[in-house]
PDB file of C-alpha atoms in Angstrom:
ATOM      1  CA  ILE W   1     -12.852 -13.320   8.494  1.00 69.00           C
ATOM      2  CA  ALA W   2     -12.119 -14.416   4.943  1.00 84.00           C
ATOM      3  CA  GLY W   3     -11.891 -10.913   3.478  1.00 89.00           C
ATOM      4  CA  ASP W   4      -9.627  -9.766   6.303  1.00 92.00           C
ATOM      5  CA  GLN W   5      -7.308 -12.711   5.677  1.00 94.00           C
ATOM      6  CA  ILE W   6      -7.045 -11.742   2.021  1.00 95.00           C
ATOM      7  CA  THR W   7      -6.311  -8.138   3.021  1.00 95.00           C
ATOM      8  CA  ASN W   8      -3.611  -9.269   5.461  1.00 95.00           C
ATOM      9  CA  ASP W   9      -1.979 -11.414   2.774  1.00 95.00           C
ATOM     10  CA  ILE W  10      -1.925  -8.430   0.409  1.00 95.00           C
ATOM     11  CA  ALA W  11      -0.448  -6.168   3.102  1.00 93.00           C
ATOM     12  CA  MET W  12       2.293  -8.676   3.906  1.00 93.00           C
ATOM     13  CA  ALA W  13       3.106  -9.636   0.318  1.00 93.00           C
ATOM     14  CA  LEU W  14       3.197  -6.051  -0.924  1.00 91.00           C
ATOM     15  CA  ARG W  15       4.658  -4.593   2.282  1.00 88.00           C
ATOM     16  CA  THR W  16       1.978  -1.944   2.421  1.00 89.00           C
ATOM     17  CA  PRO W  17      -0.264  -0.704   5.255  1.00 88.00           C
ATOM     18  CA  THR W  18      -3.410  -2.745   5.927  1.00 91.00           C
ATOM     19  CA  ARG W  19      -5.692   0.166   5.045  1.00 92.00           C
ATOM     20  CA  GLU W  20      -3.950   0.529   1.680  1.00 92.00           C
ATOM     21  CA  ALA W  21      -4.153  -3.253   1.167  1.00 93.00           C
ATOM     22  CA  GLU W  22      -7.922  -3.134   1.772  1.00 94.00           C
ATOM     23  CA  ASP W  23      -8.311  -0.357  -0.817  1.00 94.00           C
ATOM     24  CA  ILE W  24      -6.180  -2.326  -3.292  1.00 95.00           C
ATOM     25  CA  LYS W  25      -8.286  -5.450  -2.743  1.00 95.00           C
ATOM     26  CA  ARG W  26     -11.560  -3.544  -3.226  1.00 94.00           C
ATOM     27  CA  ASN W  27     -10.460  -1.571  -6.278  1.00 94.00           C
ATOM     28  CA  PHE W  28      -8.112  -3.962  -8.093  1.00 95.00           C
ATOM     29  CA  GLY W  29      -8.487  -7.403  -6.505  1.00 95.00           C
ATOM     30  CA  CYS W  30      -9.219 -10.454  -8.608  1.00 97.00           C
ATOM     31  CA  ALA W  31      -9.595 -13.958  -7.176  1.00 96.00           C
ATOM     32  CA  LEU W  32      -8.674 -15.760 -10.384  1.00 96.00           C
ATOM     33  CA  SER W  33      -5.368 -14.744 -11.932  1.00 95.00           C
ATOM     34  CA  ASP W  34      -6.450 -15.871 -15.412  1.00 95.00           C
ATOM     35  CA  LEU W  35      -9.061 -13.082 -15.351  1.00 95.00           C
ATOM     36  CA  ALA W  36      -6.590 -10.362 -14.330  1.00 94.00           C
ATOM     37  CA  ASP W  37      -5.081  -8.216 -17.052  1.00 92.00           C
ATOM     38  CA  PRO W  38      -1.264  -8.287 -16.724  1.00 90.00           C
ATOM     39  CA  GLU W  39      -1.133  -4.927 -18.542  1.00 93.00           C
ATOM     40  CA  ASP W  40      -3.320  -3.260 -15.891  1.00 92.00           C
ATOM     41  CA  VAL W  41      -0.882  -1.648 -13.417  1.00 93.00           C
ATOM     42  CA  LEU W  42      -1.534  -0.050 -10.039  1.00 92.00           C
ATOM     43  CA  ASP W  43       0.462   2.010  -7.550  1.00 87.00           C
ATOM     44  CA  VAL W  44       1.240   0.393  -4.203  1.00 87.00           C
ATOM     45  CA  ALA W  45       2.058   2.726  -1.317  1.00 78.00           C
ATOM     46  CA  GLY W  46       5.178   1.862   0.644  1.00 74.00           C
ATOM     47  CA  VAL W  47       5.484   1.619   4.430  1.00 74.00           C
ATOM     48  CA  ASP W  48       7.287   4.391   6.328  1.00 75.00           C
ATOM     49  CA  ASP W  49       9.669   6.215   3.992  1.00 78.00           C
ATOM     50  CA  ARG W  50       9.652   3.653   1.215  1.00 79.00           C
ATOM     51  CA  PRO W  51       8.459   4.997  -2.125  1.00 83.00           C
ATOM     52  CA  SER W  52       5.376   3.659  -3.876  1.00 83.00           C
ATOM     53  CA  ARG W  53       5.892   1.103  -6.621  1.00 88.00           C
ATOM     54  CA  LYS W  54       4.041  -0.337  -9.610  1.00 92.00           C
ATOM     55  CA  LEU W  55       2.371  -3.755  -9.579  1.00 93.00           C
ATOM     56  CA  SER W  56       0.407  -5.582 -12.254  1.00 94.00           C
ATOM     57  CA  ARG W  57      -3.119  -6.661 -11.493  1.00 95.00           C
ATOM     58  CA  ARG W  58      -2.083 -10.217 -12.432  1.00 96.00           C
ATOM     59  CA  ALA W  59       0.640 -10.177  -9.748  1.00 96.00           C
ATOM     60  CA  LEU W  60      -1.956  -9.024  -7.216  1.00 96.00           C
ATOM     61  CA  ALA W  61      -4.262 -11.868  -8.274  1.00 97.00           C
ATOM     62  CA  ASP W  62      -1.344 -14.266  -7.760  1.00 97.00           C
ATOM     63  CA  VAL W  63      -1.347 -13.181  -4.102  1.00 96.00           C
ATOM     64  CA  ILE W  64      -5.132 -13.391  -3.707  1.00 97.00           C
ATOM     65  CA  GLN W  65      -5.960 -16.622  -5.526  1.00 97.00           C
ATOM     66  CA  PRO W  66      -4.092 -19.063  -3.227  1.00 96.00           C
ATOM     67  CA  ARG W  67      -5.796 -17.619  -0.129  1.00 96.00           C
ATOM     68  CA  VAL W  68      -9.257 -17.811  -1.697  1.00 96.00           C
ATOM     69  CA  GLU W  69      -8.566 -21.381  -2.830  1.00 96.00           C
ATOM     70  CA  GLU W  70      -7.463 -22.271   0.702  1.00 95.00           C
ATOM     71  CA  LEU W  71     -10.594 -20.735   2.234  1.00 95.00           C
ATOM     72  CA  PHE W  72     -12.904 -22.483  -0.218  1.00 95.00           C
ATOM     73  CA  GLU W  73     -11.118 -25.801   0.355  1.00 95.00           C
ATOM     74  CA  LEU W  74     -11.536 -25.400   4.126  1.00 94.00           C
ATOM     75  CA  ILE W  75     -15.240 -24.744   3.612  1.00 92.00           C
ATOM     76  CA  GLN W  76     -15.477 -27.768   1.307  1.00 93.00           C
ATOM     77  CA  ALA W  77     -13.790 -29.959   3.930  1.00 93.00           C
ATOM     78  CA  GLU W  78     -16.172 -28.693   6.616  1.00 93.00           C
ATOM     79  CA  LEU W  79     -19.178 -29.411   4.391  1.00 92.00           C
ATOM     80  CA  ARG W  80     -17.915 -32.962   3.885  1.00 92.00           C
ATOM     81  CA  ARG W  81     -17.217 -33.424   7.586  1.00 94.00           C
ATOM     82  CA  SER W  82     -20.667 -32.156   8.546  1.00 93.00           C
ATOM     83  CA  GLY W  83     -22.480 -34.434   6.116  1.00 91.00           C
ATOM     84  CA  PHE W  84     -24.257 -31.523   4.416  1.00 89.00           C
ATOM     85  CA  GLU W  85     -22.276 -31.542   1.169  1.00 87.00           C
ATOM     86  CA  ASP W  86     -24.818 -33.670  -0.721  1.00 85.00           C
ATOM     87  CA  VAL W  87     -27.747 -31.623   0.626  1.00 86.00           C
ATOM     88  CA  LEU W  88     -26.463 -28.484  -1.103  1.00 85.00           C
ATOM     89  CA  SER W  89     -27.559 -29.564  -4.564  1.00 84.00           C
ATOM     90  CA  SER W  90     -28.681 -26.065  -5.500  1.00 88.00           C
ATOM     91  CA  GLY W  91     -25.268 -24.603  -4.742  1.00 92.00           C
ATOM     92  CA  ILE W  92     -23.290 -22.230  -2.569  1.00 92.00           C
ATOM     93  CA  VAL W  93     -24.060 -18.598  -1.712  1.00 92.00           C
ATOM     94  CA  LEU W  94     -21.129 -16.251  -1.061  1.00 92.00           C
ATOM     95  CA  THR W  95     -21.629 -13.245   1.193  1.00 90.00           C
ATOM     96  CA  GLY W  96     -19.399 -10.442   2.384  1.00 88.00           C
ATOM     97  CA  GLY W  97     -17.566  -7.648   0.665  1.00 88.00           C
ATOM     98  CA  SER W  98     -14.960  -9.892  -0.911  1.00 92.00           C
ATOM     99  CA  SER W  99     -17.635 -11.899  -2.714  1.00 92.00           C
ATOM    100  CA  VAL W 100     -17.906  -9.100  -5.284  1.00 92.00           C
ATOM    101  CA  MET W 101     -14.278  -9.548  -6.315  1.00 95.00           C
ATOM    102  CA  PRO W 102     -13.996 -10.728  -9.931  1.00 96.00           C
ATOM    103  CA  GLY W 103     -13.254 -14.439 -10.129  1.00 97.00           C
ATOM    104  CA  MET W 104     -14.850 -15.435  -6.812  1.00 96.00           C
ATOM    105  CA  ILE W 105     -17.820 -17.139  -8.472  1.00 96.00           C
ATOM    106  CA  GLU W 106     -15.708 -18.945 -11.075  1.00 97.00           C
ATOM    107  CA  LEU W 107     -13.127 -20.117  -8.530  1.00 97.00           C
ATOM    108  CA  GLY W 108     -15.894 -21.231  -6.163  1.00 96.00           C
ATOM    109  CA  GLU W 109     -17.532 -23.301  -8.888  1.00 96.00           C
ATOM    110  CA  ASP W 110     -14.178 -24.917  -9.723  1.00 95.00           C
ATOM    111  CA  ILE W 111     -13.611 -25.935  -6.111  1.00 94.00           C
ATOM    112  CA  PHE W 112     -17.141 -26.783  -4.934  1.00 93.00           C
ATOM    113  CA  LEU W 113     -18.224 -28.347  -8.248  1.00 92.00           C
ATOM    114  CA  LYS W 114     -21.623 -26.765  -7.630  1.00 93.00           C
ATOM    115  CA  PRO W 115     -23.313 -23.551  -8.735  1.00 94.00           C
ATOM    116  CA  VAL W 116     -22.063 -20.518  -6.812  1.00 95.00           C
ATOM    117  CA  ARG W 117     -23.721 -17.109  -6.568  1.00 94.00           C
ATOM    118  CA  ARG W 118     -23.481 -13.923  -4.525  1.00 92.00           C
ATOM    119  CA  GLY W 119     -25.991 -13.380  -1.743  1.00 87.00           C
ATOM    120  CA  ILE W 120     -27.596  -9.961  -2.004  1.00 85.00           C
ATOM    121  CA  PRO W 121     -30.258  -9.004   0.532  1.00 84.00           C
ATOM    122  CA  LYS W 122     -33.675  -8.195  -0.885  1.00 83.00           C
ATOM    123  CA  TYR W 123     -34.311  -4.880   0.788  1.00 78.00           C
ATOM    124  CA  SER W 124     -36.004  -1.806  -0.615  1.00 78.00           C
ATOM    125  CA  SER W 125     -36.684   0.460   2.362  1.00 79.00           C
ATOM    126  CA  ALA W 126     -34.592   3.309   3.725  1.00 82.00           C
ATOM    127  CA  LEU W 127     -30.847   2.958   3.141  1.00 79.00           C
ATOM    128  CA  ALA W 128     -31.407   0.239   0.524  1.00 79.00           C
ATOM    129  CA  ASP W 129     -28.381   1.444  -1.421  1.00 79.00           C
ATOM    130  CA  MET W 130     -26.202   0.620   1.604  1.00 79.00           C
ATOM    131  CA  VAL W 131     -27.986  -2.511   2.788  1.00 80.00           C
ATOM    132  CA  ALA W 132     -28.775  -4.365  -0.438  1.00 81.00           C
ATOM    133  CA  GLN W 133     -25.163  -5.434  -0.955  1.00 84.00           C
ATOM    134  CA  PRO W 134     -23.299  -8.711  -0.409  1.00 85.00           C
ATOM    135  CA  ARG W 135     -21.266  -7.125   2.397  1.00 84.00           C
ATOM    136  CA  ALA W 136     -24.493  -6.701   4.426  1.00 83.00           C
ATOM    137  CA  ALA W 137     -26.009 -10.107   3.573  1.00 85.00           C
ATOM    138  CA  THR W 138     -25.008 -11.930   6.761  1.00 83.00           C
ATOM    139  CA  VAL W 139     -26.205  -9.275   9.177  1.00 83.00           C
ATOM    140  CA  MET W 140     -29.411  -8.790   7.204  1.00 84.00           C
ATOM    141  CA  GLY W 141     -29.993 -12.547   7.292  1.00 83.00           C
ATOM    142  CA  LEU W 142     -29.541 -12.581  11.064  1.00 85.00           C
ATOM    143  CA  LEU W 143     -31.934  -9.667  11.473  1.00 85.00           C
ATOM    144  CA  GLU W 144     -34.499 -11.358   9.236  1.00 83.00           C
ATOM    145  CA  GLU W 145     -34.218 -14.568  11.242  1.00 84.00           C
ATOM    146  CA  ALA W 146     -34.748 -12.589  14.455  1.00 87.00           C
ATOM    147  CA  ARG W 147     -37.827 -10.957  12.915  1.00 85.00           C
ATOM    148  CA  LEU W 148     -39.218 -14.335  11.863  1.00 88.00           C
ATOM    149  CA  ALA W 149     -38.494 -15.806  15.309  1.00 88.00           C
ATOM    150  CA  ARG W 150     -40.514 -13.013  16.849  1.00 87.00           C
ATOM    151  CA  LEU W 151     -43.394 -13.714  14.439  1.00 89.00           C
ATOM    152  CA  ARG W 152     -43.234 -17.389  15.456  1.00 88.00           C
ATOM    153  CA  GLY W 153     -43.826 -16.270  19.033  1.00 86.00           C
ATOM    154  CA  PHE W 154     -40.311 -16.112  20.441  1.00 81.00           C
ATOM    155  CA  LYS W 155     -40.181 -13.199  22.862  1.00 74.00           C
ATOM    156  CA  VAL W 156     -37.199 -11.717  24.571  1.00 63.00           C
ATOM    157  CA  ALA W 157     -37.936 -10.972  28.199  1.00 59.00           C
ATOM    158  CA  GLN W 158     -37.807  -7.268  28.885  1.00 55.00           C
ATOM    159  CA  LYS W 159     -35.354  -6.550  31.681  1.00 54.00           C
ATOM    160  CA  SER W 160     -33.940  -3.332  32.918  1.00 59.00           C
ATOM    161  CA  GLY W 161     -30.252  -3.134  33.548  1.00 60.00           C
ATOM    162  CA  SER W 162     -26.893  -2.151  32.262  1.00 64.00           C
ATOM    163  CA  MET W 163     -25.364  -2.412  28.801  1.00 62.00           C
ATOM    164  CA  LYS W 164     -23.626  -5.556  30.027  1.00 66.00           C
ATOM    165  CA  THR W 165     -27.038  -7.075  30.750  1.00 72.00           C
ATOM    166  CA  ALA W 166     -28.315  -6.050  27.309  1.00 68.00           C
ATOM    167  CA  PHE W 167     -25.332  -7.649  25.580  1.00 68.00           C
ATOM    168  CA  GLY W 168     -25.840 -10.754  27.706  1.00 73.00           C
ATOM    169  CA  ARG W 169     -29.462 -11.001  26.543  1.00 72.00           C
ATOM    170  CA  PHE W 170     -28.387 -10.546  22.931  1.00 70.00           C
ATOM    171  CA  LYS W 171     -25.764 -13.280  23.328  1.00 73.00           C
ATOM    172  CA  ASP W 172     -28.368 -15.591  24.888  1.00 73.00           C
ATOM    173  CA  PHE W 173     -30.731 -14.908  21.993  1.00 68.00           C
ATOM    174  CA  ILE W 174     -28.080 -15.708  19.366  1.00 68.00           C
ATOM    175  CA  VAL W 175     -26.870 -18.848  21.156  1.00 69.00           C
ATOM    176  CA  GLY W 176     -30.423 -20.032  21.789  1.00 67.00           C
ATOM    177  CA  ASN W 177     -31.638 -19.542  18.234  1.00 63.00           C
ATOM    178  CA  PHE W 178     -28.679 -20.357  16.061  1.00 58.00           C
TER     179      PHE W 178
END
């Protein structure tokens, strides 16, 4: 959700297609404007017949930073509300594709006042180059938890049926275990 919100902000602020905004975020995004080089310039595609235009990386960071701050502050408020803020003495782990954006760690540490790091799955089997990345950390964590639940003796009842039934069983598993 967070990365998509950043992409949408870029698309709206720069008046560029969402797909182009996602590419801009991945290739040039910076979550902390102080880290962005104002001399580094990129081309931004226009919508419809509008021509492309130049934009400094610092100006792009000025679009991204407020959204990231807002997201981190919402997370901080939820941690306080839940009562878990003091339990997280070892820090915060960021996952998802946007966590690799320069400045995310530094901005997170400024807001959370705790150590912040990227979560990278420890995986070395087939497709490791695709899976051992922050963007796959959440799904890999869920799969690992499912594997551990099975080792603890949790078994999913085998039923025959439609795809709808299979998705229902998956939903029941997720709701029942998380």
